[in-house]
Short mmCIF file of C-alpha atoms in Angstrom, two decimals:
data_model
loop_
_atom_site.label_atom_id
_atom_site.label_comp_id
_atom_site.label_asym_id
_atom_site.label_seq_id
_atom_site.Cartn_x
_atom_site.Cartn_y
_atom_site.Cartn_z
CA ALA A 1 -141.93 155.26 163.75
CA TYR A 2 -141.24 155.36 160.01
CA GLY A 3 -141.11 151.62 159.37
CA ASN A 4 -144.21 151.70 157.16
CA GLU A 5 -143.59 155.10 155.55
CA ARG A 6 -143.65 155.12 151.74
CA ASN A 7 -144.10 158.81 150.94
CA TYR A 8 -141.18 160.17 148.94
CA VAL A 9 -141.22 163.62 150.52
CA VAL A 10 -141.06 162.19 154.04
CA LEU A 11 -138.40 159.58 153.24
CA SER A 12 -136.36 162.14 151.32
CA SER A 13 -136.38 164.42 154.35
CA ILE A 14 -135.23 161.54 156.57
CA ASP A 15 -132.51 160.66 154.06
CA THR A 16 -131.25 164.26 153.88
CA ASN A 17 -131.00 164.57 157.65
CA LEU A 18 -129.31 161.20 158.02
CA ALA A 19 -126.81 162.17 155.31
CA GLU A 20 -125.97 165.29 157.31
CA LEU A 21 -125.33 163.17 160.42
CA GLY A 22 -123.39 160.69 158.32
CA SER A 23 -120.98 163.42 157.22
CA LEU A 24 -120.11 163.91 160.89
CA PHE A 25 -119.64 160.19 161.57
CA SER A 26 -117.77 159.18 158.42
CA HIS A 27 -114.38 158.95 160.18
CA LEU A 28 -115.66 157.31 163.38
CA PRO A 29 -116.06 153.61 164.27
CA CYS A 30 -119.81 154.05 164.81
CA HIS A 31 -120.22 154.87 161.10
CA VAL A 32 -120.51 151.12 160.50
CA GLN A 33 -123.52 151.00 162.84
CA PHE A 34 -124.87 154.15 161.26
CA LYS A 35 -124.89 152.59 157.80
CA ALA A 36 -126.58 149.50 159.21
CA MET A 37 -129.26 151.78 160.62
CA ARG A 38 -129.88 153.31 157.19
CA ARG A 39 -130.15 149.85 155.64
CA LYS A 40 -132.73 148.94 158.28
CA ILE A 41 -134.83 151.98 157.37
CA PHE A 42 -134.65 151.85 153.57
CA ALA A 43 -134.01 148.27 152.36
CA LYS A 44 -137.60 147.13 152.88
CA VAL A 45 -138.90 150.11 150.94
CA LEU A 46 -136.71 149.34 147.91
CA ALA A 47 -137.86 145.72 147.99
CA GLU A 48 -141.43 146.97 147.60
CA VAL A 49 -140.71 149.72 145.07
CA GLY A 50 -138.47 147.50 142.93
CA TRP A 51 -135.76 148.40 140.44
CA GLU A 52 -137.91 148.74 137.33
CA LYS A 53 -140.50 151.32 136.47
CA ARG A 54 -144.10 150.14 136.72
CA GLU A 55 -147.17 151.31 134.84
CA THR A 56 -148.72 152.46 138.11
CA ASP A 57 -145.73 154.66 139.03
CA GLY A 58 -146.22 158.33 139.61
CA HIS A 59 -143.49 160.94 139.32
CA THR A 60 -142.40 160.58 142.95
CA ASP A 61 -142.05 156.80 142.63
CA SER A 62 -139.17 157.27 140.18
CA LEU A 63 -137.56 159.80 142.50
CA LEU A 64 -137.99 157.45 145.46
CA ARG A 65 -136.46 154.51 143.61
CA ASN A 66 -133.41 156.54 142.61
CA MET A 67 -132.96 157.89 146.14
CA LEU A 68 -133.23 154.44 147.73
CA ILE A 69 -130.65 152.87 145.43
CA GLY A 70 -128.19 155.68 146.07
CA THR A 71 -128.69 155.66 149.83
CA LEU A 72 -128.43 151.89 150.17
CA GLY A 73 -125.35 151.85 147.96
CA ARG A 74 -123.68 154.38 150.26
CA SER A 75 -124.80 152.28 153.22
CA ASP A 76 -122.93 149.12 152.10
CA ASP A 77 -126.02 147.13 151.16
CA ASP A 78 -124.41 144.09 149.50
CA GLN A 79 -127.43 143.21 147.36
CA VAL A 80 -127.76 146.74 146.01
CA ILE A 81 -124.03 147.02 145.31
CA GLU A 82 -124.00 143.69 143.47
CA LYS A 83 -127.08 144.64 141.43
CA CYS A 84 -125.59 148.02 140.50
CA HIS A 85 -122.36 146.41 139.29
CA GLU A 86 -124.35 143.89 137.25
CA LEU A 87 -126.45 146.60 135.61
CA PHE A 88 -123.40 148.78 134.97
CA GLN A 89 -121.36 146.08 133.25
CA GLN A 90 -124.31 145.21 131.01
CA HIS A 91 -124.68 148.91 130.22
CA VAL A 92 -121.04 149.59 129.28
CA SER A 93 -120.75 146.36 127.26
CA GLY A 94 -123.62 147.42 125.00
CA GLY A 95 -126.24 145.19 126.56
CA ALA A 96 -129.34 146.25 128.45
CA GLN A 97 -129.16 149.95 129.19
CA ILE A 98 -129.75 151.30 132.69
CA ALA A 99 -133.03 153.20 132.98
CA ALA A 100 -132.35 156.94 132.98
CA ASP A 101 -134.23 157.54 136.24
CA ILE A 102 -131.86 155.34 138.28
CA ARG A 103 -128.68 155.71 136.24
CA GLY A 104 -127.17 158.41 138.44
CA SER A 105 -127.48 156.32 141.60
CA VAL A 106 -126.16 153.20 139.86
CA TYR A 107 -123.14 155.13 138.57
CA CYS A 108 -122.53 156.56 142.04
CA THR A 109 -122.71 153.18 143.76
CA VAL A 110 -120.38 151.60 141.22
CA ARG A 111 -117.90 154.46 141.55
CA GLN A 112 -117.93 154.33 145.34
CA ARG A 113 -117.22 150.61 145.39
CA GLY A 114 -115.16 150.31 142.22
CA GLN A 115 -111.52 150.90 141.41
CA GLU A 116 -109.62 152.12 138.35
CA LYS A 117 -111.49 149.84 135.93
CA GLU A 118 -114.86 151.38 136.79
CA PHE A 119 -113.33 154.87 136.89
CA GLU A 120 -112.03 154.48 133.33
CA GLN A 121 -115.33 152.99 132.17
CA LEU A 122 -117.16 156.04 133.48
CA LEU A 123 -114.71 158.35 131.72
CA GLU A 124 -115.31 156.43 128.50
CA LEU A 125 -119.06 156.89 128.89
CA PHE A 126 -118.40 160.59 129.40
CA SER A 127 -116.27 160.92 126.28
CA LYS A 128 -118.62 158.94 124.04
CA THR A 129 -121.75 161.00 124.63
CA ASP A 130 -122.74 164.47 123.49
CA LEU A 131 -125.68 164.60 125.90
CA HIS A 132 -124.98 167.00 128.73
CA GLU A 133 -127.40 165.16 131.02
CA GLU A 134 -125.35 161.96 130.71
CA ARG A 135 -122.04 163.79 131.08
CA ASP A 136 -123.40 165.48 134.18
CA ARG A 137 -124.33 162.13 135.74
CA VAL A 138 -120.78 160.91 135.26
CA GLN A 139 -118.88 163.99 136.36
CA ARG A 140 -120.90 164.36 139.55
CA VAL A 141 -119.85 160.90 140.80
CA LEU A 142 -116.26 160.61 139.58
CA GLY A 143 -114.69 161.81 142.82
CA SER A 144 -116.82 159.76 145.20
CA GLY A 145 -114.61 156.67 145.52
CA PRO A 146 -112.22 155.68 148.33
CA ASN A 147 -109.04 155.73 146.23
CA ALA A 148 -107.07 158.96 146.84
CA ASP A 149 -105.18 158.67 143.52
CA LEU A 150 -108.42 158.45 141.55
CA ARG A 151 -109.83 161.40 143.46
CA ALA A 152 -106.68 163.34 142.51
CA LYS A 153 -107.27 162.38 138.86
CA THR A 154 -110.84 163.64 139.21
CA LEU A 155 -109.63 167.01 140.49
CA GLU A 156 -107.25 167.41 137.56
CA PHE A 157 -110.02 166.29 135.21
CA ALA A 158 -112.23 169.05 136.65
CA LEU A 159 -109.87 171.69 135.23
CA SER A 160 -109.28 169.93 131.92
CA ASP A 161 -110.68 171.01 128.56
CA SER A 162 -113.08 168.05 128.73
CA VAL A 163 -115.15 169.73 131.44
CA ARG A 164 -117.12 172.91 130.87
CA SER A 165 -116.05 175.67 133.24
CA ASN A 166 -119.61 175.90 134.59
CA ASP A 167 -119.42 172.23 135.59
CA THR A 168 -116.01 172.28 137.27
CA PRO A 169 -117.28 173.15 140.79
CA PHE A 170 -119.65 170.19 140.72
CA VAL A 171 -116.85 167.77 139.78
CA ILE A 172 -114.76 169.10 142.67
CA SER A 173 -117.80 168.77 144.95
CA SER A 174 -117.89 165.04 144.19
CA VAL A 175 -114.45 164.75 145.78
CA ALA A 176 -115.42 166.96 148.73
CA GLY A 177 -118.34 164.62 149.37
CA ALA A 178 -116.11 161.55 149.70
CA GLY A 179 -115.77 161.63 153.49
CA HIS A 180 -113.29 163.57 155.59
CA GLU A 181 -110.33 162.54 153.40
CA GLY A 182 -112.13 163.77 150.29
CA ARG A 183 -112.94 167.07 152.00
CA ASP A 184 -109.28 167.65 152.83
CA GLN A 185 -108.20 166.71 149.33
CA ALA A 186 -110.71 169.00 147.60
CA TRP A 187 -109.94 171.91 149.94
CA ASN A 188 -106.18 171.59 149.37
CA PHE A 189 -106.78 171.50 145.62
CA VAL A 190 -108.85 174.69 145.76
CA LYS A 191 -106.16 176.42 147.81
CA ASN A 192 -103.41 175.38 145.41
CA LYS A 193 -105.39 176.42 142.33
CA TYR A 194 -107.03 179.44 143.92
CA PRO A 195 -105.80 182.07 141.39
CA ILE A 196 -107.34 180.01 138.58
CA PHE A 197 -110.70 179.77 140.32
CA LEU A 198 -110.69 183.43 141.31
CA GLU A 199 -110.04 184.54 137.75
CA ARG A 200 -112.54 182.11 136.26
CA TYR A 201 -115.47 182.61 138.63
CA ALA A 202 -114.98 186.01 140.30
CA GLY A 203 -118.35 187.68 140.73
CA GLY A 204 -120.41 184.54 140.03
CA PHE A 205 -122.46 182.12 142.10
CA LEU A 206 -120.25 179.21 141.01
CA PHE A 207 -117.40 180.60 143.09
CA GLN A 208 -119.73 180.70 146.10
CA ARG A 209 -120.71 177.10 145.38
CA LEU A 210 -117.06 176.08 145.22
CA VAL A 211 -116.28 177.72 148.57
CA GLN A 212 -119.21 176.20 150.42
CA SER A 213 -118.85 172.68 149.02
CA THR A 214 -115.16 172.47 149.98
CA CYS A 215 -115.20 174.32 153.33
CA ALA A 216 -118.54 174.17 155.11
CA ASN A 217 -118.45 170.54 156.29
CA PHE A 218 -115.29 170.56 158.36
CA THR A 219 -115.86 169.68 162.00
CA ASP A 220 -112.95 171.07 164.05
CA MET A 221 -111.65 174.48 165.04
CA GLU A 222 -108.23 173.86 163.50
CA LYS A 223 -109.88 173.80 160.10
CA TYR A 224 -111.93 176.83 161.08
CA LYS A 225 -108.74 178.80 161.73
CA GLU A 226 -107.17 177.49 158.52
CA VAL A 227 -110.14 178.52 156.36
CA GLU A 228 -110.44 181.88 158.13
CA GLN A 229 -106.75 182.65 157.67
CA PHE A 230 -106.74 181.58 154.03
CA PHE A 231 -109.56 183.92 153.05
CA ALA A 232 -108.11 186.72 155.15
CA GLU A 233 -104.96 186.47 153.04
CA ASN A 234 -106.75 185.65 149.77
CA LYS A 235 -109.72 187.95 149.39
CA ALA A 236 -112.88 186.66 147.71
CA PRO A 237 -115.16 189.73 147.36
CA SER A 238 -117.90 187.86 145.49
CA ALA A 239 -117.95 185.04 148.04
CA GLU A 240 -117.65 186.91 151.33
CA ARG A 241 -121.10 185.76 152.39
CA SER A 242 -120.32 182.13 151.48
CA VAL A 243 -117.08 182.32 153.45
CA ARG A 244 -118.93 183.65 156.51
CA GLN A 245 -121.60 180.96 156.19
CA SER A 246 -118.97 178.24 155.81
CA LEU A 247 -117.09 179.46 158.88
CA GLU A 248 -120.31 179.54 160.87
CA SER A 249 -121.10 175.99 159.75
CA ILE A 250 -117.66 174.77 160.83
CA LYS A 251 -118.00 176.52 164.19
CA LEU A 252 -121.38 174.92 164.85
CA ARG A 253 -120.12 171.47 163.92
CA ALA A 254 -117.00 171.89 166.03
CA ALA A 255 -119.03 173.12 169.01
CA GLY A 256 -121.21 170.04 168.77
CA TRP A 257 -118.17 167.79 169.19
CA ARG A 258 -116.31 169.81 171.84
CA GLY A 259 -116.02 167.79 175.02
CA THR A 260 -117.92 164.92 173.43
CA VAL A 261 -116.92 161.28 173.67
CA LYS A 262 -117.24 159.53 170.29
CA PRO A 263 -120.93 158.73 169.76
CA SER A 264 -122.42 155.26 169.70
CA LEU A 265 -125.60 153.78 168.25
CA SER A 266 -128.12 151.57 169.98
CA VAL A 267 -131.07 149.68 168.49
CA GLN A 268 -134.00 149.23 170.89
CA GLY A 269 -136.88 147.47 169.20
CA SER A 270 -138.06 149.78 166.42
CA ARG A 271 -136.10 152.71 167.86
CA ILE A 272 -132.59 153.55 166.70
CA LEU A 273 -130.74 155.85 169.10
CA ILE A 274 -127.64 157.94 168.49
CA ILE A 275 -125.99 158.45 171.88
CA PHE A 276 -123.59 161.30 172.68
CA ARG A 277 -121.77 161.56 176.00
CA ARG A 278 -120.47 165.01 176.81
CA ASN A 279 -118.66 165.38 180.11
CA LYS A 280 -121.09 163.65 182.53
CA GLU A 281 -124.23 164.25 180.47
CA VAL A 282 -125.83 161.88 177.96
CA PHE A 283 -127.66 163.13 174.86
CA VAL A 284 -129.89 160.87 172.76
CA VAL A 285 -130.97 161.69 169.21
#
């Protein structure tokens, strides 16, 4: 139905909703099919929009280009990943610089697919610039890779003197966004360092942000009980609402999976179906 859609607002809405579903599927075998589905939706659009800004571009064209690169990078699009690595290595070696409007998505794709070399290159970019906008691009993607040791380094970096205290929650969020393993890692880090965060952010919205980004996306009742018990024993007066919202989010996600056989995907012509089987009933999204 959206094969010919080119409106940024519409495609952004589709991307946001698919990302929400993707967070549920990230640890399941069907996630491979799910990423293929996203490539099917967005690859053709990027081919038309292109990687470079055009004279005819409006404001939303730049936003669309950046979104498409990031989404396709997360969806294992080989051509996009290769192009991002090419642009990044030129950038860090002092050659052609990546356009600012796609730099964040290029950094993110490189970090997700790279290893320690790319991690250290990003840290070097961070240390060499005084521009907060550039530092923010780097620190928001540092934790998004598959390597648990590098995610652990990112979490320690978040509390270092190199990172402004107001930016720390966003660095930790980058780890929490790295699939179910990243969520567990970020949540355990917050629990272990809780007195530091409580003292630093008590009474502020950043503490609420930290709670929601590390707790709200769990999908089972065991985690629900763990989060509930932790905040019962470790009061967070300024984040009580965020704790309640996070618990409600976990409960809803867990309820959606209860009694459900692992979902599968099916492509039927131009339709892409997500199929859930719960008990003897079949649900199609």
